[in-house]
Tab-separated table of C-alpha atoms in Angstrom:
chain	number	residue	atom	x	y	z
A	1	MET	CA	0.256	-6.009	9.751
A	2	ASP	CA	3.126	-7.062	7.410
A	3	PHE	CA	5.797	-3.663	7.383
A	4	ILE	CA	5.850	-3.942	3.184
A	5	TYR	CA	2.520	-2.619	1.753
A	6	ILE	CA	2.501	-3.877	-2.205
A	7	VAL	CA	0.671	-1.575	-4.609
A	8	SER	CA	-0.701	-2.741	-7.763
A	9	ASP	CA	0.223	-1.664	-10.663
A	10	ARG	CA	-0.614	-3.756	-13.653
A	11	LYS	CA	0.053	-1.434	-16.422
A	12	LEU	CA	3.627	-1.272	-15.261
A	13	ALA	CA	3.668	-5.380	-14.855
A	14	LYS	CA	1.675	-6.150	-18.169
A	15	ASP	CA	0.778	-9.774	-18.942
A	16	ARG	CA	2.814	-10.597	-15.535
A	17	PHE	CA	0.530	-9.064	-13.187
A	18	PHE	CA	-0.894	-12.121	-11.722
A	19	GLU	CA	2.282	-14.293	-11.731
A	20	ILE	CA	3.837	-11.152	-9.677
A	21	ILE	CA	1.118	-11.412	-7.443
A	22	LYS	CA	0.778	-15.089	-7.173
A	23	ASN	CA	4.894	-14.915	-6.404
A	24	VAL	CA	5.224	-12.185	-4.006
A	25	VAL	CA	2.319	-14.507	-1.451
A	26	GLU	CA	4.127	-17.548	-1.890
A	27	GLU	CA	6.956	-15.589	-0.414
A	28	GLY	CA	5.313	-14.485	2.332
A	29	TYR	CA	4.283	-10.923	1.189
A	30	SER	CA	0.443	-10.960	1.916
A	31	PHE	CA	-0.469	-6.961	2.467
A	32	ILE	CA	-1.728	-5.719	-1.210
A	33	GLN	CA	-3.364	-2.893	-2.314
A	34	LEU	CA	-5.408	-3.363	-5.661
A	35	ARG	CA	-4.879	-0.097	-6.535
A	36	GLU	CA	-6.225	-0.020	-10.304
A	37	ASN	CA	-8.385	3.397	-10.204
A	38	ASP	CA	-8.930	3.051	-14.025
A	39	LEU	CA	-11.078	0.146	-14.161
A	40	SER	CA	-14.781	-0.393	-14.170
A	41	ALA	CA	-16.655	-2.405	-11.149
A	42	ILE	CA	-16.845	-5.255	-13.045
A	43	GLU	CA	-13.456	-5.444	-13.935
A	44	LEU	CA	-12.035	-4.898	-10.335
A	45	THR	CA	-14.519	-7.697	-9.074
A	46	ASN	CA	-13.116	-10.314	-12.191
A	47	ILE	CA	-9.551	-9.460	-10.679
A	48	ILE	CA	-10.099	-9.939	-6.666
A	49	GLU	CA	-11.843	-13.631	-8.044
A	50	LYS	CA	-9.112	-14.057	-9.711
A	51	LEU	CA	-6.602	-13.087	-6.931
A	52	HIS	CA	-8.250	-15.247	-4.507
A	53	GLU	CA	-8.329	-17.857	-6.655
A	54	ILE	CA	-4.491	-18.394	-6.929
A	55	THR	CA	-3.366	-16.958	-3.679
A	56	LYS	CA	-5.514	-19.667	-1.754
A	57	GLY	CA	-6.346	-16.750	0.449
A	58	LYS	CA	-3.292	-15.915	1.864
A	59	ILE	CA	-3.737	-12.500	1.433
A	60	LYS	CA	-4.395	-9.710	2.998
A	61	LEU	CA	-6.212	-7.467	0.252
A	62	VAL	CA	-6.977	-3.620	0.246
A	63	ILE	CA	-8.807	-2.199	-2.638
A	64	ASN	CA	-8.004	1.920	-3.492
A	65	ASP	CA	-11.414	4.148	-2.590
A	66	ARG	CA	-13.943	1.365	-4.080
A	67	VAL	CA	-15.891	0.526	-0.279
A	68	ASP	CA	-18.908	-1.242	-2.020
A	69	VAL	CA	-16.277	-3.781	-3.287
A	70	ALA	CA	-14.269	-4.251	-0.030
A	71	LYS	CA	-17.725	-4.457	1.370
A	72	ILE	CA	-19.187	-7.016	-1.325
A	73	TYR	CA	-15.894	-9.580	-1.530
A	74	SER	CA	-15.013	-8.594	2.584
A	75	LEU	CA	-11.728	-7.726	2.261
A	76	TYR	CA	-9.054	-6.595	4.797
A	77	GLY	CA	-9.569	-3.017	4.425
A	78	VAL	CA	-9.678	0.031	1.758
A	79	GLN	CA	-7.525	2.983	1.544
A	80	LEU	CA	-8.570	6.334	0.899
A	81	LYS	CA	-7.608	9.144	-0.776
A	82	LYS	CA	-8.049	12.856	-0.975
A	83	THR	CA	-10.644	12.457	-3.324
A	84	SER	CA	-12.595	9.040	-1.406
A	85	LEU	CA	-15.566	9.021	0.729
A	86	SER	CA	-14.681	10.608	4.072
A	87	PRO	CA	-12.990	8.563	6.470
A	88	THR	CA	-14.740	9.257	9.267
A	89	LEU	CA	-18.579	7.544	7.448
A	90	VAL	CA	-16.462	4.550	6.066
A	91	LYS	CA	-15.471	3.266	9.780
A	92	LYS	CA	-19.336	4.193	11.043
A	93	TYR	CA	-20.662	2.354	8.201
A	94	PHE	CA	-18.215	-0.083	7.651
A	95	SER	CA	-16.627	-0.979	10.901
A	96	ASP	CA	-14.866	-4.813	10.215
A	97	LEU	CA	-12.803	-2.830	7.143
A	98	LYS	CA	-9.255	-1.908	7.567
A	99	ILE	CA	-9.012	1.976	6.901
A	100	GLY	CA	-5.735	3.047	5.348
A	101	VAL	CA	-5.643	6.974	4.740
A	102	SER	CA	-2.984	8.581	1.896
A	103	CYS	CA	-2.032	11.700	3.206
A	104	HIS	CA	0.388	14.390	2.273
A	105	ASP	CA	0.656	16.399	5.157
A	106	GLU	CA	-0.212	16.791	8.322
A	107	LYS	CA	-3.685	17.577	7.820
A	108	ARG	CA	-5.349	14.750	7.686
A	109	VAL	CA	-3.233	12.751	9.622
A	110	LYS	CA	-4.652	15.235	12.553
A	111	GLU	CA	-8.382	15.011	11.104
A	112	TYR	CA	-8.682	11.346	11.157
A	113	ASP	CA	-6.557	9.814	13.637
A	114	ASN	CA	-9.128	8.953	15.430
A	115	VAL	CA	-10.172	6.521	12.682
A	116	ALA	CA	-7.728	5.358	10.854
A	117	ASP	CA	-6.174	2.150	11.068
A	118	PHE	CA	-2.656	3.326	9.106
A	119	PHE	CA	-1.446	6.039	7.211
A	120	VAL	CA	0.156	5.767	3.435
A	121	TYR	CA	2.442	9.420	3.594
A	122	GLY	CA	4.535	10.410	0.624
A	123	ASN	CA	5.910	10.677	-1.974
A	124	VAL	CA	8.869	10.886	0.323
A	125	PHE	CA	11.808	10.888	-2.462
A	126	GLU	CA	11.518	11.003	-5.764
A	127	THR	CA	9.408	8.464	-8.437
A	128	SER	CA	8.749	7.650	-11.712
A	129	CYS	CA	5.527	6.914	-10.879
A	130	LYS	CA	4.879	10.639	-9.983
A	131	PRO	CA	7.588	12.324	-12.480
A	132	GLY	CA	8.457	15.789	-11.712
A	133	LEU	CA	7.083	16.080	-8.724
A	134	GLU	CA	10.157	16.430	-5.612
A	135	GLY	CA	10.061	13.921	-3.054
A	136	LYS	CA	9.190	15.406	0.547
A	137	GLY	CA	11.798	14.337	2.716
A	138	LEU	CA	13.044	12.039	5.705
A	139	GLU	CA	11.930	15.213	8.123
A	140	LYS	CA	8.383	15.801	6.621
A	141	LEU	CA	8.051	12.223	7.470
A	142	ARG	CA	9.630	12.297	10.715
A	143	ALA	CA	6.933	14.879	11.562
A	144	ILE	CA	3.962	13.291	10.209
A	145	VAL	CA	5.610	10.164	12.413
A	146	SER	CA	5.051	11.855	15.216
A	147	LEU	CA	1.331	12.666	14.811
A	148	THR	CA	-0.282	9.184	15.816
A	149	LYS	CA	0.644	6.210	17.262
A	150	LYS	CA	-1.135	4.309	13.829
A	151	PRO	CA	1.409	2.756	11.481
A	152	VAL	CA	2.569	4.773	9.071
A	153	PHE	CA	4.400	3.480	5.777
A	154	ALA	CA	6.206	5.773	3.522
A	155	ILE	CA	6.154	5.652	-0.232
A	156	GLY	CA	7.558	7.264	-3.058
A	157	GLY	CA	11.143	6.032	-4.372
A	158	ILE	CA	11.847	2.809	-2.374
A	159	THR	CA	14.875	1.585	-2.599
A	160	PRO	CA	16.817	-1.199	-0.474
A	161	GLU	CA	19.015	1.973	-0.053
A	162	ASN	CA	16.890	4.398	1.528
A	163	VAL	CA	15.292	2.006	4.240
A	164	ILE	CA	17.106	1.975	6.258
A	165	MET	CA	16.660	5.998	6.841
A	166	ILE	CA	13.230	5.364	6.706
A	167	LYS	CA	13.124	2.755	9.534
A	168	LYS	CA	15.080	5.474	11.956
A	169	THR	CA	12.297	8.009	11.340
A	170	GLY	CA	9.819	5.831	13.450
A	171	ALA	CA	7.956	4.573	10.139
A	172	TYR	CA	5.934	1.429	10.783
A	173	GLY	CA	6.690	0.014	6.638
A	174	VAL	CA	7.233	0.878	3.276
A	175	ALA	CA	4.560	0.768	0.470
A	176	VAL	CA	6.124	0.039	-3.111
A	177	ARG	CA	4.703	0.124	-6.532
A	178	SER	CA	7.350	0.251	-9.308
A	179	LEU	CA	9.725	-1.770	-7.838
A	180	VAL	CA	7.360	-4.952	-7.638
A	181	PHE	CA	5.638	-4.405	-10.861
A	182	GLY	CA	8.094	-2.488	-13.087
A	183	ASN	CA	11.167	-4.313	-11.930
A	184	LYS	CA	12.028	-8.033	-13.430
A	185	ASN	CA	14.445	-8.194	-10.004
A	186	TYR	CA	11.606	-7.391	-7.910
A	187	LEU	CA	12.044	-10.675	-5.150
A	188	GLU	CA	15.341	-9.911	-4.545
A	189	TYR	CA	14.716	-6.416	-3.963
A	190	LEU	CA	11.694	-7.097	-1.830
A	191	GLU	CA	14.180	-9.730	0.178
A	192	LYS	CA	16.669	-7.140	0.385
A	193	ILE	CA	13.784	-4.703	2.275
A	194	ARG	CA	12.718	-7.556	4.061
A	195	ASN	CA	16.226	-8.395	5.755
A	196	LEU	CA	16.966	-4.602	6.346
A	197	TRP	CA	14.440	-3.936	7.827
A	198	SER	CA	14.282	-6.935	9.985
A	199	LYS	CA	18.121	-6.670	11.048
A	200	ASN	CA	17.507	-3.273	12.032
A	201	GLU	CA	14.948	-3.877	14.801
C-alpha cells in the first residue's frame, strides 16, 4: 500500500482528469480513490473502464461508497464514510475488498478497527476543499494513530511543508486531492512529498 493516497476530483481537474491520473500512475503512484459522489453508476463505470485502459492495470483503485461497483469491477477496495454501508457488513459479504474507513473522531476507529484495512482521518489542516472548516490538528491525528495498528492516512491541507510533522505523529501516509487535481505542478509536489517522507524513515 503506497503511503500517498490520491483522491480524485474531476471538477478541479476539468479536461485534464484522465491525463493527470495517467501521469501520476506512470510516476509510480498507484493507490487512487475514485471520489466522484455526484455521478451515477453508469458514469462511474465508464470512468473505471477508461482508467483501466489508460493505466494498463497498474493501479490500486478504491471507489468511494459504491460497494456494488467495486465488486463488479474487482477493484482494490472501497472507501466508506459515515453514511455508507457499515464496514462490518461490507467485510462480512465482500471480504476480498480492502476497506478504508473515513473518520473524523475516535469513535469510528474504535468501532471498526477489527474490520478496516486502513483509516483516513481529517481534515488535519484547513483546506480549500472545505472552506471555513478549522483543521483538527496534529495532536488529534496523533491520538487517532495511537488507537490502531492499521494504517492511518492524514487528509486535509497536505503540503510538502507539513508532511514531516504528519509523519512524526506516526501516521502511515497522506491522502491528497487538490494538491494533485487543482495544481499544475502536481508531479513536482508529489515528488517532494515522496522524497521528504522516504528520507525520514
